[in-house]
Coordinates of C-alpha atoms in Angstrom, one line a residue:
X77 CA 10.9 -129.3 6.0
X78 CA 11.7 -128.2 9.6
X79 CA 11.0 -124.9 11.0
X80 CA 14.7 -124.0 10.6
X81 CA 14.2 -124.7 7.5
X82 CA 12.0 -122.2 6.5
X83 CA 13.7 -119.7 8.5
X84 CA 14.7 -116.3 6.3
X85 CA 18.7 -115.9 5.1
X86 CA 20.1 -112.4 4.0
X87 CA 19.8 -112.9 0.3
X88 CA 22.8 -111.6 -2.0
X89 CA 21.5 -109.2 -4.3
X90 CA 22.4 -106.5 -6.6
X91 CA 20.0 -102.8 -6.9
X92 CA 20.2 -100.1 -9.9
X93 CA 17.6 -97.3 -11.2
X94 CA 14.9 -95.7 -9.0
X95 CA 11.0 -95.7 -9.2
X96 CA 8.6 -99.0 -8.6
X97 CA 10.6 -101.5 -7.2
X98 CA 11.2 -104.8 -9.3
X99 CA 11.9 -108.2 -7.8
X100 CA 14.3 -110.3 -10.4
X101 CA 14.1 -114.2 -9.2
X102 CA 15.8 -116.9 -11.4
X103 CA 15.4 -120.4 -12.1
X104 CA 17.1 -123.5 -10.2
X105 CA 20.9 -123.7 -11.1
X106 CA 20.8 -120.1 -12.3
X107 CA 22.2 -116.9 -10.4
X108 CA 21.3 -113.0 -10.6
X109 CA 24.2 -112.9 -13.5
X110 CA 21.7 -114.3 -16.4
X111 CA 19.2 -112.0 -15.6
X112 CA 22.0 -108.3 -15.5
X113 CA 21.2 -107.6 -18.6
X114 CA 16.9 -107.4 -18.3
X115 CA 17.7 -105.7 -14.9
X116 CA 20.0 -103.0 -16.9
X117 CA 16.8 -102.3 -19.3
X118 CA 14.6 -102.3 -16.6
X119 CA 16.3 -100.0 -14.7
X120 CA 15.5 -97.4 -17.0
X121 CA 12.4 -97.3 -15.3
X122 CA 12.3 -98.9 -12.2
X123 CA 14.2 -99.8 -9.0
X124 CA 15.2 -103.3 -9.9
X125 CA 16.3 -105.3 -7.1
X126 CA 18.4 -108.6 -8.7
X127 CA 18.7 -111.8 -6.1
X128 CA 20.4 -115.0 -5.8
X129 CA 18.1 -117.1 -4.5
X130 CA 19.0 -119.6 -1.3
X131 CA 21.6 -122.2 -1.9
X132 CA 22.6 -120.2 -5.6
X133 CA 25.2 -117.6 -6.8
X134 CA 26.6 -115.9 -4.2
X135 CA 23.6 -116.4 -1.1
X136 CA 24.1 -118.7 1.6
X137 CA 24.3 -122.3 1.0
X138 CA 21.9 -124.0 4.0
X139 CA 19.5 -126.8 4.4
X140 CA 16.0 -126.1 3.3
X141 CA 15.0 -125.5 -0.6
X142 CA 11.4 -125.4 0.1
X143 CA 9.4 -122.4 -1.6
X144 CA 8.2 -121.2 1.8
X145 CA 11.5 -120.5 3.0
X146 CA 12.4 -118.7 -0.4
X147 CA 9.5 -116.7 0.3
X148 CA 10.2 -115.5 3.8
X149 CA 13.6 -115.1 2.4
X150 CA 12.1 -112.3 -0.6
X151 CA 9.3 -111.0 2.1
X152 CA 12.7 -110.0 4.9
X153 CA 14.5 -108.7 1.8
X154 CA 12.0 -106.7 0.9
X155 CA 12.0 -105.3 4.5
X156 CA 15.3 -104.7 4.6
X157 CA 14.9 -102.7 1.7
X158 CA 12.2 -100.9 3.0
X159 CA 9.8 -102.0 0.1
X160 CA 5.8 -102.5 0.8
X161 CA 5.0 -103.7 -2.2
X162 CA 6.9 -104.5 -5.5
X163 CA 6.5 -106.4 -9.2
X164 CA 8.1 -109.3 -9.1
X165 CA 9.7 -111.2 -12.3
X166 CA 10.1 -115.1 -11.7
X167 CA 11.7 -117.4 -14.4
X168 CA 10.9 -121.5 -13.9
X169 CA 11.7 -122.0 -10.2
X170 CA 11.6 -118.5 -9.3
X171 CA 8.3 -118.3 -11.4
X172 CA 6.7 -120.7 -9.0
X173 CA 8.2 -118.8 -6.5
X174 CA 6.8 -115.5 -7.4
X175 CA 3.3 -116.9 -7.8
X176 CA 4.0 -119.0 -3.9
X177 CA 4.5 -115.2 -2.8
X178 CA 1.5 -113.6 -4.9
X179 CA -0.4 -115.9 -3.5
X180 CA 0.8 -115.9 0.2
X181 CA 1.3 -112.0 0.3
X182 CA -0.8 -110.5 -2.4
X183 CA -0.3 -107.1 -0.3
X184 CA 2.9 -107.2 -1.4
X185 CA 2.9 -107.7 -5.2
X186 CA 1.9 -105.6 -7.3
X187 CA 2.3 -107.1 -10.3
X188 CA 3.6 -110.8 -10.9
X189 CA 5.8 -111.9 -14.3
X190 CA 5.5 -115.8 -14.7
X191 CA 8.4 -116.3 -16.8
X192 CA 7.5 -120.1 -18.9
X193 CA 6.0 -122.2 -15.8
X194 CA 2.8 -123.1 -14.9
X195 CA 1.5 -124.0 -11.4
X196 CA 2.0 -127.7 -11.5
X197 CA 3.7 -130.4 -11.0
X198 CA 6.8 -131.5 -13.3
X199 CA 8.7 -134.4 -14.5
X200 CA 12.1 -134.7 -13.8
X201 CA 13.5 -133.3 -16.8
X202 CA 16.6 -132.6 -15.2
X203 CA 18.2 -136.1 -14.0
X204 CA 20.3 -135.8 -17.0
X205 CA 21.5 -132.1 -15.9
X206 CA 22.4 -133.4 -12.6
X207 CA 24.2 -136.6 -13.7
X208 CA 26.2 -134.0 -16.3
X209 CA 27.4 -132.2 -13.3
X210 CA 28.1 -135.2 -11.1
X211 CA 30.2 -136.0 -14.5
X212 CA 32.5 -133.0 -13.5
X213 CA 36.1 -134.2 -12.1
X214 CA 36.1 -130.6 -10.0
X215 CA 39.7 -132.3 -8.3
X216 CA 41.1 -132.3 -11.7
X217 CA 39.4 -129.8 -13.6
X218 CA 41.5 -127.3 -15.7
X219 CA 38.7 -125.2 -17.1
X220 CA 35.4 -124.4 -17.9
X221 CA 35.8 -125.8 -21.3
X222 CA 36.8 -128.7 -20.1
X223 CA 34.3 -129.3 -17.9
X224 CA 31.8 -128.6 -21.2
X225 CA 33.5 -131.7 -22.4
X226 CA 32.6 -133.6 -19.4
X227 CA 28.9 -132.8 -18.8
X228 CA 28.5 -133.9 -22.8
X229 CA 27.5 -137.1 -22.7
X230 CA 24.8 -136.1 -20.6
X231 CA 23.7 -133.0 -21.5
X232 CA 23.9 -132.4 -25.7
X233 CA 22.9 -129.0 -26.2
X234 CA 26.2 -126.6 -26.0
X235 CA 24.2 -123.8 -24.6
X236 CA 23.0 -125.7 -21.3
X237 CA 26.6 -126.8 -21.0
X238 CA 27.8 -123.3 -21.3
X239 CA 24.9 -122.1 -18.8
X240 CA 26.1 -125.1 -16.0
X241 CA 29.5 -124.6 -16.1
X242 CA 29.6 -120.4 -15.6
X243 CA 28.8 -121.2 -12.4
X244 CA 32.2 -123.1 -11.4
X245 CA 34.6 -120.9 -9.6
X246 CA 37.9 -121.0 -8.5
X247 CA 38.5 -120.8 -5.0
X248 CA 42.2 -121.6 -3.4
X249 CA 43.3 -123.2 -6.5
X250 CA 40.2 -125.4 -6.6
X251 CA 37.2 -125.2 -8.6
X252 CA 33.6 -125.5 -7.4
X253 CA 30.3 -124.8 -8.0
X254 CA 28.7 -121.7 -7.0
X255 CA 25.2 -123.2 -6.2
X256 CA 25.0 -126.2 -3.4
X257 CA 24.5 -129.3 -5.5
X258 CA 23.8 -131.5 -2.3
X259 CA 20.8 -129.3 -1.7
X260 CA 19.5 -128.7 -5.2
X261 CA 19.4 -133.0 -5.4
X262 CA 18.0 -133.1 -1.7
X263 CA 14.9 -130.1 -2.6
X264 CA 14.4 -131.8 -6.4
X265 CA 11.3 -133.5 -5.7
X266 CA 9.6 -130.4 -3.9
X267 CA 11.1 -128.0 -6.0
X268 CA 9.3 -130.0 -9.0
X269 CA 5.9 -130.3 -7.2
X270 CA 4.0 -126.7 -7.2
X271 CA 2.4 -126.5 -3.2
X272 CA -1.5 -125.2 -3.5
X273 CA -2.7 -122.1 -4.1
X274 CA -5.6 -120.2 -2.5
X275 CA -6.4 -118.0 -5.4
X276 CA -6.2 -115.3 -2.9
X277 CA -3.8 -112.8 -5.5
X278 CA -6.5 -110.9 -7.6
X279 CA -3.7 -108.2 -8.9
X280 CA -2.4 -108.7 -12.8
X281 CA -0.7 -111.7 -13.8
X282 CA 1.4 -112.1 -16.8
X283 CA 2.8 -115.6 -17.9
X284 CA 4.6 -115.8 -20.6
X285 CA 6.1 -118.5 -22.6
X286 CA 8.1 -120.1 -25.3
X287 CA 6.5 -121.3 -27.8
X288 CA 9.4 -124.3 -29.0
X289 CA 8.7 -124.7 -25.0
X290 CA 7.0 -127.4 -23.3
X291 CA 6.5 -126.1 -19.9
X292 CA 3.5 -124.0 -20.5
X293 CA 0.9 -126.4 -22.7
X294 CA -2.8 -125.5 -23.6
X295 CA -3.9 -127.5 -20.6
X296 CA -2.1 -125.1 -18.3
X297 CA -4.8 -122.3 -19.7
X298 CA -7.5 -123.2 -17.1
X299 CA -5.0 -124.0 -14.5
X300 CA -3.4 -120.8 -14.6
X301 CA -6.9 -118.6 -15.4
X302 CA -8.2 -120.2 -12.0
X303 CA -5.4 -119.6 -10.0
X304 CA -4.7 -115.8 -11.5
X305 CA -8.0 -114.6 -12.2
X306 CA -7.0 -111.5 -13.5
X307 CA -3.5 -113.2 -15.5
X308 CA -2.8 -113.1 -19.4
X309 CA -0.2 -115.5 -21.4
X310 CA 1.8 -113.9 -23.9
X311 CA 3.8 -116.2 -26.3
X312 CA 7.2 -115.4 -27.8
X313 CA 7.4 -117.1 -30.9
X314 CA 11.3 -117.5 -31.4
X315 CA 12.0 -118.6 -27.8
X316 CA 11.8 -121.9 -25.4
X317 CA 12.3 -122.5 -22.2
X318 CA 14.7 -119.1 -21.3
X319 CA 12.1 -116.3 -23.7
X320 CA 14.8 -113.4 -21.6
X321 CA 17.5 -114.6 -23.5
X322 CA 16.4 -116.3 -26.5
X323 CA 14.1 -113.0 -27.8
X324 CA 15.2 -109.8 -25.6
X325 CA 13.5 -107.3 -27.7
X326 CA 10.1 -109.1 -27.3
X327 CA 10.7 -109.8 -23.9
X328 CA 11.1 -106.4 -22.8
X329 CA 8.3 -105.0 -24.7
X330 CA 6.1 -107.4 -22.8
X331 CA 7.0 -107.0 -19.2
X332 CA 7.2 -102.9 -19.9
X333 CA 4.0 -102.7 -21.5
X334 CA 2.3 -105.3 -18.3
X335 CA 4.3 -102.8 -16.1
X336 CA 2.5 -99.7 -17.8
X337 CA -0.6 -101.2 -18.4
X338 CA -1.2 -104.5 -16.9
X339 CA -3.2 -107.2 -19.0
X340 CA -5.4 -104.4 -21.3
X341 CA -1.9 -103.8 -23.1
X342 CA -2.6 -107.1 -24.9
X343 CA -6.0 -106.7 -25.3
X344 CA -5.7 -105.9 -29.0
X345 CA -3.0 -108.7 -29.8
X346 CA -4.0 -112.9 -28.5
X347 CA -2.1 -112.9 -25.4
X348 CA -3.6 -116.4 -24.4
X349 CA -2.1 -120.2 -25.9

C-alpha cells in the first residue's frame, strides 16, 4: 500500500441523538443502511455517528482498502466532528477495524464492540460471494430479483443474496453496484489477514459472537484475552455471523449494558466461549 493509499477520504455518514459519541462501522460489502436500525436504538442514548466505510455505500470509491487508511479515514472524521474520544461498534471487517484503531489510538476509544471477529487471519470464505456477483449481467439486468437469481448458483442462502444485491443501484438507466468490486477483490487478501497488534488499548473490550458462527472459536479466547486485556465475549445463542440482525433484542441489551457498565455487567452471567 502506497502512501496515497493510506491517505484519509471524507467518509459518508449519517448522525442522530446526542450524548457519548458512538462510531457504527460495518463489514466488507455492507453499507451504514444494515446497521439504521441499531443506530435508531442507540440513539436513544448516545450520539451515534453511522459510516460507510472507503470504497462502500455511498463514500468515495479509491485505491487503497488497507485498514490503516480506514483508520486515518475514522481518526479525520472524528475530527471533523469534533469528537476526542468515542465507543466504537465494528462488525467483521469493521470489527478488525475498530480493534486496528483501539490499538493505534487507544486515546480515542473509549470503549470498543467487536461484533463476531477475532484478530486473525481468515480463509477465504468469500470466493463464492465474489464469483456470485461477477455472475451478475449488470448490462442486462432488470431487477434486483433477478439478479438473486443470478448470484444462486454460487451463493445458496436467500438471505446473503438479498443482502448483495440491495446494494445495486440504478444510475442513468444502468444498474451498478454501490461498493467498488475492483477494490474489494484487489484489498481481499489484506483485508482477510489481521495486521499486529501492540496490546497498547487497556480500555473495555466487548466481543461478541454467534454461536451457529464460526468466526469466533474457543481458540480465539487467548488470542483475544492477550490482545484486549481488559475484553469479555458474550455469545448470542440464536445468531451467526450478523448477531445485529439475527437477535436485536439481545444485541442491544449487550452493547447498552457494556456502554453503562463495561465488562462487570456480565460478571454474574458467562460472557466468555
Amino acid at each position: 500500500m502506497t502512501t496515497n493509499d493510506n491517505a484519509a477520504v471524507d467518509l459518508h455518514f449519517e448522525e442522530r441523538g446526542g450524548g457519548l459519541p458512538v462510531i457504527i462501522m460495518h463489514g466488507l460489502f455492507g453499507s451504514l443502511s444494515n446497521w439504521r436500525g441499531i443506530a435508531r436504538s442507540l440513539s436513544e442514548n448516545y450520539r451515534v455517528i453511522n459510516v460507510d466505510l472507503r470504497n462502500h455505500g455511498r463514500s468515495p470509491h479509491v485505491p487503497g482498502l488497507s485498514y490503516e487508511a480506514m483508520a486515518n479515514d475514522i481518526v479525520a472524521l472524528m475530527d471533523r466532528l469534533g469528537i476526542e474520544r468515542a465507543h466504537l461498534v465494528g462488525h467483521s471487517l469493521g470489527g478488525k477495524l475498530g480493534m486496528v484503531l483501539a490499538d493505534r489510538y487507544p486515546e480515542r476509544v473509549a470503549r470498543l464492540v467487536v461484533v463476531d471477529i477475532a484478530p486473525k487471519w481468515y480463509p477465504p470464505w468469500h470466493k463464492d460471494v465474489f464469483a456470485a456477483l461477477d455472475a451478475v449481467d449488470l448490462d442486462g439486468l432488470e431487477s434486483r430479483e433477478q439478479a438473486r437469481q443470478q448470484m444462486a448458483v454460487h451463493v445458496f442462502e436467500p438471505e446473503v443474496r438479498a443482502f448483495l444485491a440491495a446494494n445495486l443501484e440504478q444510475e442513468d438507466g444502468r444498474w451498478r453496484w454501490r461498493f467498488n468490486l475492483p477494490e474489494l477483490k484487489a484489498a481481499y487478501e489484506h483485508t482477510s489477514d489481521m495486521p499486529p497488534l501492540s496490546g497498547f488499548y487497556l480500555g473495555p473490550a466487548l466481543f461478541i459472537r454467534g454461536a451457529q458462527s464460526a468466526y469466533i472459536e474457543m481458540d480465539d479466547e487467548a488470542r483475544i484475552a492477550r490482545d484486549f486485556p481488559q475484553s469479555c465475549i458474550v455469545t448470542l445463542e440464536r445468531a451467526r455471523h450478523w448477531p445485529h440482525i439475527e437477535d436485536t433484542p439481545g444485541f442491544l441489551d449487550a452493547v447498552n449494558r457494556f456502554f453503562a457498565h463495561g465488562c462487570q455487567a456480565f460478571a454474574g452471567d458467562r460472557p466468555s466461549l
